[in-house]
JSON list of C-alpha atoms in Angstrom, two decimals:
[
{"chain": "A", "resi": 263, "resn": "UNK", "atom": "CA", "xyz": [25.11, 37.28, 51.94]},
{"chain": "A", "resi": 264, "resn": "UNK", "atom": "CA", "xyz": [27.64, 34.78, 53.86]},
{"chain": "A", "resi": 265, "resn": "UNK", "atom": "CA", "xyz": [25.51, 32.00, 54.98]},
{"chain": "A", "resi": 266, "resn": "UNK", "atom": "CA", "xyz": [26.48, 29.86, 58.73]},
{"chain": "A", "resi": 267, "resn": "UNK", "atom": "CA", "xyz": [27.94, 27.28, 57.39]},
{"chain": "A", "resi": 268, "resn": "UNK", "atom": "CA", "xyz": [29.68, 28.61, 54.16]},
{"chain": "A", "resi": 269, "resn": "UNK", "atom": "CA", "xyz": [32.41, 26.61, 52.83]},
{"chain": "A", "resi": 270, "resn": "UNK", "atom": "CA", "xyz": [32.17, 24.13, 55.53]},
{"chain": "A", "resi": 271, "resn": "UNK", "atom": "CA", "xyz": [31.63, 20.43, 55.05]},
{"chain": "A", "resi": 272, "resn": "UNK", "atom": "CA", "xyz": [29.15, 18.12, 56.60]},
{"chain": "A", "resi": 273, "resn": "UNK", "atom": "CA", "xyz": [29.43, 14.70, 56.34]},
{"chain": "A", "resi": 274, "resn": "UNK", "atom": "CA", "xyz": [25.74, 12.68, 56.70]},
{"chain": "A", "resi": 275, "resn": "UNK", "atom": "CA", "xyz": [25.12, 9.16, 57.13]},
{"chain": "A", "resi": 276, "resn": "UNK", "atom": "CA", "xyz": [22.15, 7.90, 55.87]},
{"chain": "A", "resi": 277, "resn": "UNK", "atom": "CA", "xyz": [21.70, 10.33, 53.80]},
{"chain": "A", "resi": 278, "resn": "UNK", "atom": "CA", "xyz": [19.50, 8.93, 50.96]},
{"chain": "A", "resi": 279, "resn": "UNK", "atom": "CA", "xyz": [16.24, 9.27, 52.92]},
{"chain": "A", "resi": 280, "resn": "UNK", "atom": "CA", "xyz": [14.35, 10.09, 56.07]},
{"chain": "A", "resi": 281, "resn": "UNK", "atom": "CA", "xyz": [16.49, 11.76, 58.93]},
{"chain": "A", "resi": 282, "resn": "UNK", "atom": "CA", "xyz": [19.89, 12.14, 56.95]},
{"chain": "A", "resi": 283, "resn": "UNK", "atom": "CA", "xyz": [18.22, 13.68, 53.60]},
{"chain": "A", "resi": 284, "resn": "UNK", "atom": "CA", "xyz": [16.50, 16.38, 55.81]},
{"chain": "A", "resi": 285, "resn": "UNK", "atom": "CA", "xyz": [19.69, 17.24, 57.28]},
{"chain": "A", "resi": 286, "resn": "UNK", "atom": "CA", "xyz": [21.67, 17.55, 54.52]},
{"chain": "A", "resi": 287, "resn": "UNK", "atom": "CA", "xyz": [19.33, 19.58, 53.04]},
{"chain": "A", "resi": 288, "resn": "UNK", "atom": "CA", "xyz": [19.16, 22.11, 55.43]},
{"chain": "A", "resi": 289, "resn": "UNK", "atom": "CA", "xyz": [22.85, 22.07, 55.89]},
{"chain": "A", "resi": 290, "resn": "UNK", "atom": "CA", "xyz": [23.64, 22.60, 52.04]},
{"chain": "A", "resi": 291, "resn": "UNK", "atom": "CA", "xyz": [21.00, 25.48, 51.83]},
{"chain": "A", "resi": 292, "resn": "UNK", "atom": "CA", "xyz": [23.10, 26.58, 55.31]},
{"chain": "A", "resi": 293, "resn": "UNK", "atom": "CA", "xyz": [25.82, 26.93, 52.82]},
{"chain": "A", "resi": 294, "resn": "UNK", "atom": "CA", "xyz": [27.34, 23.53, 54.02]},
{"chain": "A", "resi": 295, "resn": "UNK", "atom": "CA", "xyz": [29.18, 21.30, 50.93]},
{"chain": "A", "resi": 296, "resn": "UNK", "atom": "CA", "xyz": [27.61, 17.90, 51.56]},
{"chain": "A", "resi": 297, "resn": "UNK", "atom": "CA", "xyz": [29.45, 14.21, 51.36]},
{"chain": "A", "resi": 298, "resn": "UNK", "atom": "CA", "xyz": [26.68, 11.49, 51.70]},
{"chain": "A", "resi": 299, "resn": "UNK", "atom": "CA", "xyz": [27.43, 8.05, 52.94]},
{"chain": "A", "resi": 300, "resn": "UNK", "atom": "CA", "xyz": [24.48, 5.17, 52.83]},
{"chain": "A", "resi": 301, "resn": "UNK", "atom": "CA", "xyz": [24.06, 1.68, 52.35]},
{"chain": "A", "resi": 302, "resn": "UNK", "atom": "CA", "xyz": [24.92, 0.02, 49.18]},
{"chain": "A", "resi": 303, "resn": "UNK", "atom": "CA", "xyz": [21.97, 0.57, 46.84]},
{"chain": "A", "resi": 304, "resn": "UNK", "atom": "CA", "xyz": [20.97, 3.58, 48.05]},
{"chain": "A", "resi": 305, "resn": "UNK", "atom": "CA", "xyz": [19.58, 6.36, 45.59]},
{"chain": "A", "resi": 306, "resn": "UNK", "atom": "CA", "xyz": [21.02, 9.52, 46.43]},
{"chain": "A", "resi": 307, "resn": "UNK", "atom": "CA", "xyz": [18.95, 11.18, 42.88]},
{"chain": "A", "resi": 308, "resn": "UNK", "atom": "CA", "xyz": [16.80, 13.54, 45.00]},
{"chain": "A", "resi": 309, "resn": "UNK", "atom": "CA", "xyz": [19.56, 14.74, 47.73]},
{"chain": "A", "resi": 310, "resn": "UNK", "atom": "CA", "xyz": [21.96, 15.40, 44.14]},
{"chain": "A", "resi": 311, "resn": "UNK", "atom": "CA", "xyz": [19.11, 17.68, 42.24]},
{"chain": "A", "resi": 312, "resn": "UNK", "atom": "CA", "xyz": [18.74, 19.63, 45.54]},
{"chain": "A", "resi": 313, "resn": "UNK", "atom": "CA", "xyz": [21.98, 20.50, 46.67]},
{"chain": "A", "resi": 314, "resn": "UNK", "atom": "CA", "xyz": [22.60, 21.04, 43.09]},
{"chain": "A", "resi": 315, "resn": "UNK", "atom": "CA", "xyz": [20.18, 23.78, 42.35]},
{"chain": "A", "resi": 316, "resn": "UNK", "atom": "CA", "xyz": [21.61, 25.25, 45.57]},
{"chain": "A", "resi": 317, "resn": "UNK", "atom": "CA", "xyz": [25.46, 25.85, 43.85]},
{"chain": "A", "resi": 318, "resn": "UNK", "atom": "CA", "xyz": [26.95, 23.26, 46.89]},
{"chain": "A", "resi": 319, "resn": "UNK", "atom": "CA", "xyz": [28.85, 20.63, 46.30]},
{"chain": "A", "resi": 320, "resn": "UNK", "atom": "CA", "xyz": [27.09, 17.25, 47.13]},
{"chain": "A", "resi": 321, "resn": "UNK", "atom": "CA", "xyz": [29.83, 13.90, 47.04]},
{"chain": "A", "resi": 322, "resn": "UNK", "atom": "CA", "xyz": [27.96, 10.75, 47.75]},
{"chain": "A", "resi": 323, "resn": "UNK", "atom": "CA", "xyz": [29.12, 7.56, 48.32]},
{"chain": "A", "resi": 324, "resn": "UNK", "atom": "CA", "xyz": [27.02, 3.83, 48.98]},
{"chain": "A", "resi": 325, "resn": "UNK", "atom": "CA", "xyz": [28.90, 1.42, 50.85]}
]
């Protein structure tokens, strides 16, 4: 089944928690490939076993 957003990327700030996690969630499991941006520090662990599991691809980057 092709999914909305297959083989498109989203790119989320503040993507580590709250607001930014939730939407990259739904986005990946929307078929979306996810690149992350937060603040230094930030720990993307939870967003990268998620979108994982989900066969996306998940780039994430603290600056």
């Amino acid at each position: 089944m092709v999914k909305p957003l297959d083989q498109q990327v989203a790119l989320i700030s503040g993507a580590s928690r709250g607001i930014g996690l939730a939407t990259a969630k739904r986005l990946a499991s929307d078929g979306a490939h996810i690149v992350a941006l937060d603040l230094a520090g930030a720990d993307f662990s939870e967003l990268e076993a998620e979108i994982g599991s989900l066969d996306r691809q998940v780039i994430c980057n603290r600056g």
